[in-house]
XYZ file of C-alpha atoms in Angstrom:
160
model
C -38.515 -118.480 -127.076
C -35.547 -116.301 -127.914
C -34.659 -115.730 -131.551
C -31.113 -116.458 -132.618
C -29.428 -113.460 -134.180
C -29.126 -113.590 -137.982
C -25.947 -113.010 -139.925
C -24.469 -109.559 -139.528
C -24.424 -107.311 -142.568
C -21.025 -106.712 -144.041
C -19.738 -103.212 -143.524
C -17.187 -103.342 -146.331
C -16.986 -104.629 -149.889
C -16.383 -108.342 -150.419
C -13.603 -109.170 -152.850
C -13.527 -112.630 -154.359
C -10.535 -112.522 -156.706
C -10.392 -114.589 -159.882
C -12.805 -117.382 -160.608
C -11.588 -120.305 -162.704
C -13.445 -123.565 -163.197
C -13.164 -126.838 -165.094
C -16.155 -129.115 -165.611
C -15.739 -132.608 -167.012
C -18.393 -134.232 -169.203
C -18.598 -137.375 -171.359
C -16.708 -135.987 -174.365
C -14.212 -133.712 -172.623
C -13.991 -130.696 -170.364
C -15.114 -127.051 -170.252
C -12.714 -124.442 -168.877
C -14.017 -121.063 -167.776
C -12.925 -117.910 -166.003
C -13.836 -114.325 -165.333
C -11.968 -111.670 -167.315
C -11.059 -108.977 -164.810
C -7.531 -108.212 -163.600
C -7.224 -106.343 -160.337
C -4.487 -104.799 -158.225
C -5.818 -104.632 -154.705
C -9.332 -103.197 -154.963
C -8.757 -101.495 -158.317
C -9.688 -103.198 -161.604
C -6.742 -102.578 -163.939
C -8.058 -104.541 -166.938
C -11.698 -105.485 -167.480
C -11.172 -107.862 -170.401
C -8.222 -110.275 -170.178
C -8.288 -113.740 -171.679
C -7.328 -116.004 -168.764
C -7.386 -119.132 -170.935
C -3.913 -119.852 -172.244
C -2.722 -122.511 -174.718
C -0.054 -124.874 -173.424
C 0.032 -126.897 -176.659
C -2.179 -127.431 -179.724
C -4.999 -129.148 -177.788
C -4.046 -128.412 -174.172
C -5.176 -125.229 -172.406
C -5.039 -123.843 -168.896
C -7.091 -121.350 -166.902
C -4.974 -118.752 -165.073
C -5.456 -117.150 -161.674
C -3.373 -115.343 -159.075
C -0.676 -112.913 -160.152
C -1.204 -112.379 -163.888
C 2.537 -112.087 -164.528
C 3.338 -115.268 -162.579
C 0.528 -117.282 -164.172
C 1.416 -116.129 -167.699
C 5.096 -116.924 -167.090
C 4.280 -120.464 -165.934
C 2.064 -120.959 -169.001
C 4.802 -119.686 -171.353
C 7.463 -121.926 -169.762
C 5.192 -124.978 -169.947
C 4.256 -124.123 -173.557
C 7.947 -124.031 -174.510
C 8.780 -127.249 -172.637
C 5.812 -129.084 -174.195
C 6.874 -127.946 -177.678
C 10.369 -129.365 -177.076
C 8.929 -132.535 -175.515
C 6.584 -133.148 -178.482
C 9.507 -132.823 -180.919
C 11.547 -135.275 -178.830
C 8.790 -137.916 -178.695
C 7.456 -137.257 -182.195
C 3.803 -136.849 -181.121
C 1.528 -134.589 -179.149
C 2.240 -134.487 -175.405
C -0.180 -135.941 -172.877
C -2.336 -133.689 -170.715
C -0.722 -135.458 -167.755
C 2.689 -134.198 -168.951
C 1.391 -130.612 -169.036
C -0.182 -130.948 -165.589
C 3.045 -132.404 -164.180
C 5.110 -129.553 -165.613
C 2.736 -126.988 -164.066
C 2.811 -128.854 -160.749
C 6.625 -129.106 -160.688
C 7.187 -125.436 -161.536
C 4.523 -124.305 -159.044
C 6.020 -126.435 -156.261
C 9.642 -125.541 -157.004
C 8.888 -121.808 -156.868
C 6.043 -121.899 -154.329
C 7.696 -119.236 -152.159
C 8.164 -116.817 -155.074
C 5.036 -117.345 -157.206
C 1.410 -116.417 -156.614
C -0.406 -118.307 -159.354
C -2.829 -121.189 -159.806
C -3.593 -122.989 -163.060
C -6.127 -125.586 -164.162
C -4.880 -127.729 -167.056
C -7.358 -129.390 -169.449
C -7.716 -130.648 -173.023
C -10.062 -131.969 -175.696
C -13.367 -130.145 -175.846
C -14.465 -126.577 -175.171
C -12.886 -123.807 -173.164
C -14.962 -120.663 -172.530
C -14.348 -117.411 -170.669
C -17.231 -114.995 -169.978
C -17.708 -112.064 -167.653
C -21.027 -110.314 -168.261
C -20.242 -107.467 -165.888
C -17.264 -106.337 -167.962
C -19.031 -106.130 -171.292
C -19.734 -109.808 -171.866
C -16.686 -110.721 -173.916
C -16.263 -114.467 -174.430
C -13.039 -116.147 -175.427
C -13.973 -119.576 -176.722
C -11.539 -122.320 -177.617
C -13.031 -125.373 -179.299
C -10.639 -128.301 -179.111
C -11.116 -131.537 -181.028
C -8.849 -134.331 -182.243
C -7.767 -132.327 -185.305
C -7.078 -128.797 -184.039
C -7.998 -125.963 -181.686
C -9.996 -122.982 -182.955
C -10.086 -119.708 -181.004
C -12.895 -117.134 -181.275
C -13.717 -113.856 -179.565
C -17.433 -113.085 -179.261
C -18.856 -109.793 -177.988
C -21.563 -109.919 -175.326
C -24.443 -108.967 -177.615
C -23.611 -111.892 -179.908
C -23.304 -114.497 -177.134
C -25.800 -117.355 -177.355
C -28.170 -118.047 -174.487
C -27.855 -121.448 -172.892
C -31.444 -122.024 -171.824
C -34.737 -122.915 -173.467
C -36.781 -119.882 -174.406
């Protein structure tokens, strides 16, 4: 019986780009991302917070071109601030997601950015290979609290 050949070894480095994730649970959602910024194969910033506030309790995770993603987040932040003044209450997460979607679609030929929009719970960013800096945003019905925690002070999330 002839053996089938196994997968070939890669002859060059594999690049994966930015990782952003959102996980929903009973009481809300967790946002996470890596923290490295690259230009081609070079890492130009090892510790960037890729979690950006869109409003008091609405955050997004950024990926793609850092400048494009940050610009979208800033535009949406401004528009949500105006919208909340107009309606006299906090905007809906759906409103934030629709603004991101509309801007991304309108400028799809010019922009290279992807955002995940989420609210109400915990947003966390950790990249152990770049020093283990965590940007944590705890969001509840009253406010959003931001913290920066260095790798040595990060809690472990398993039973010891």
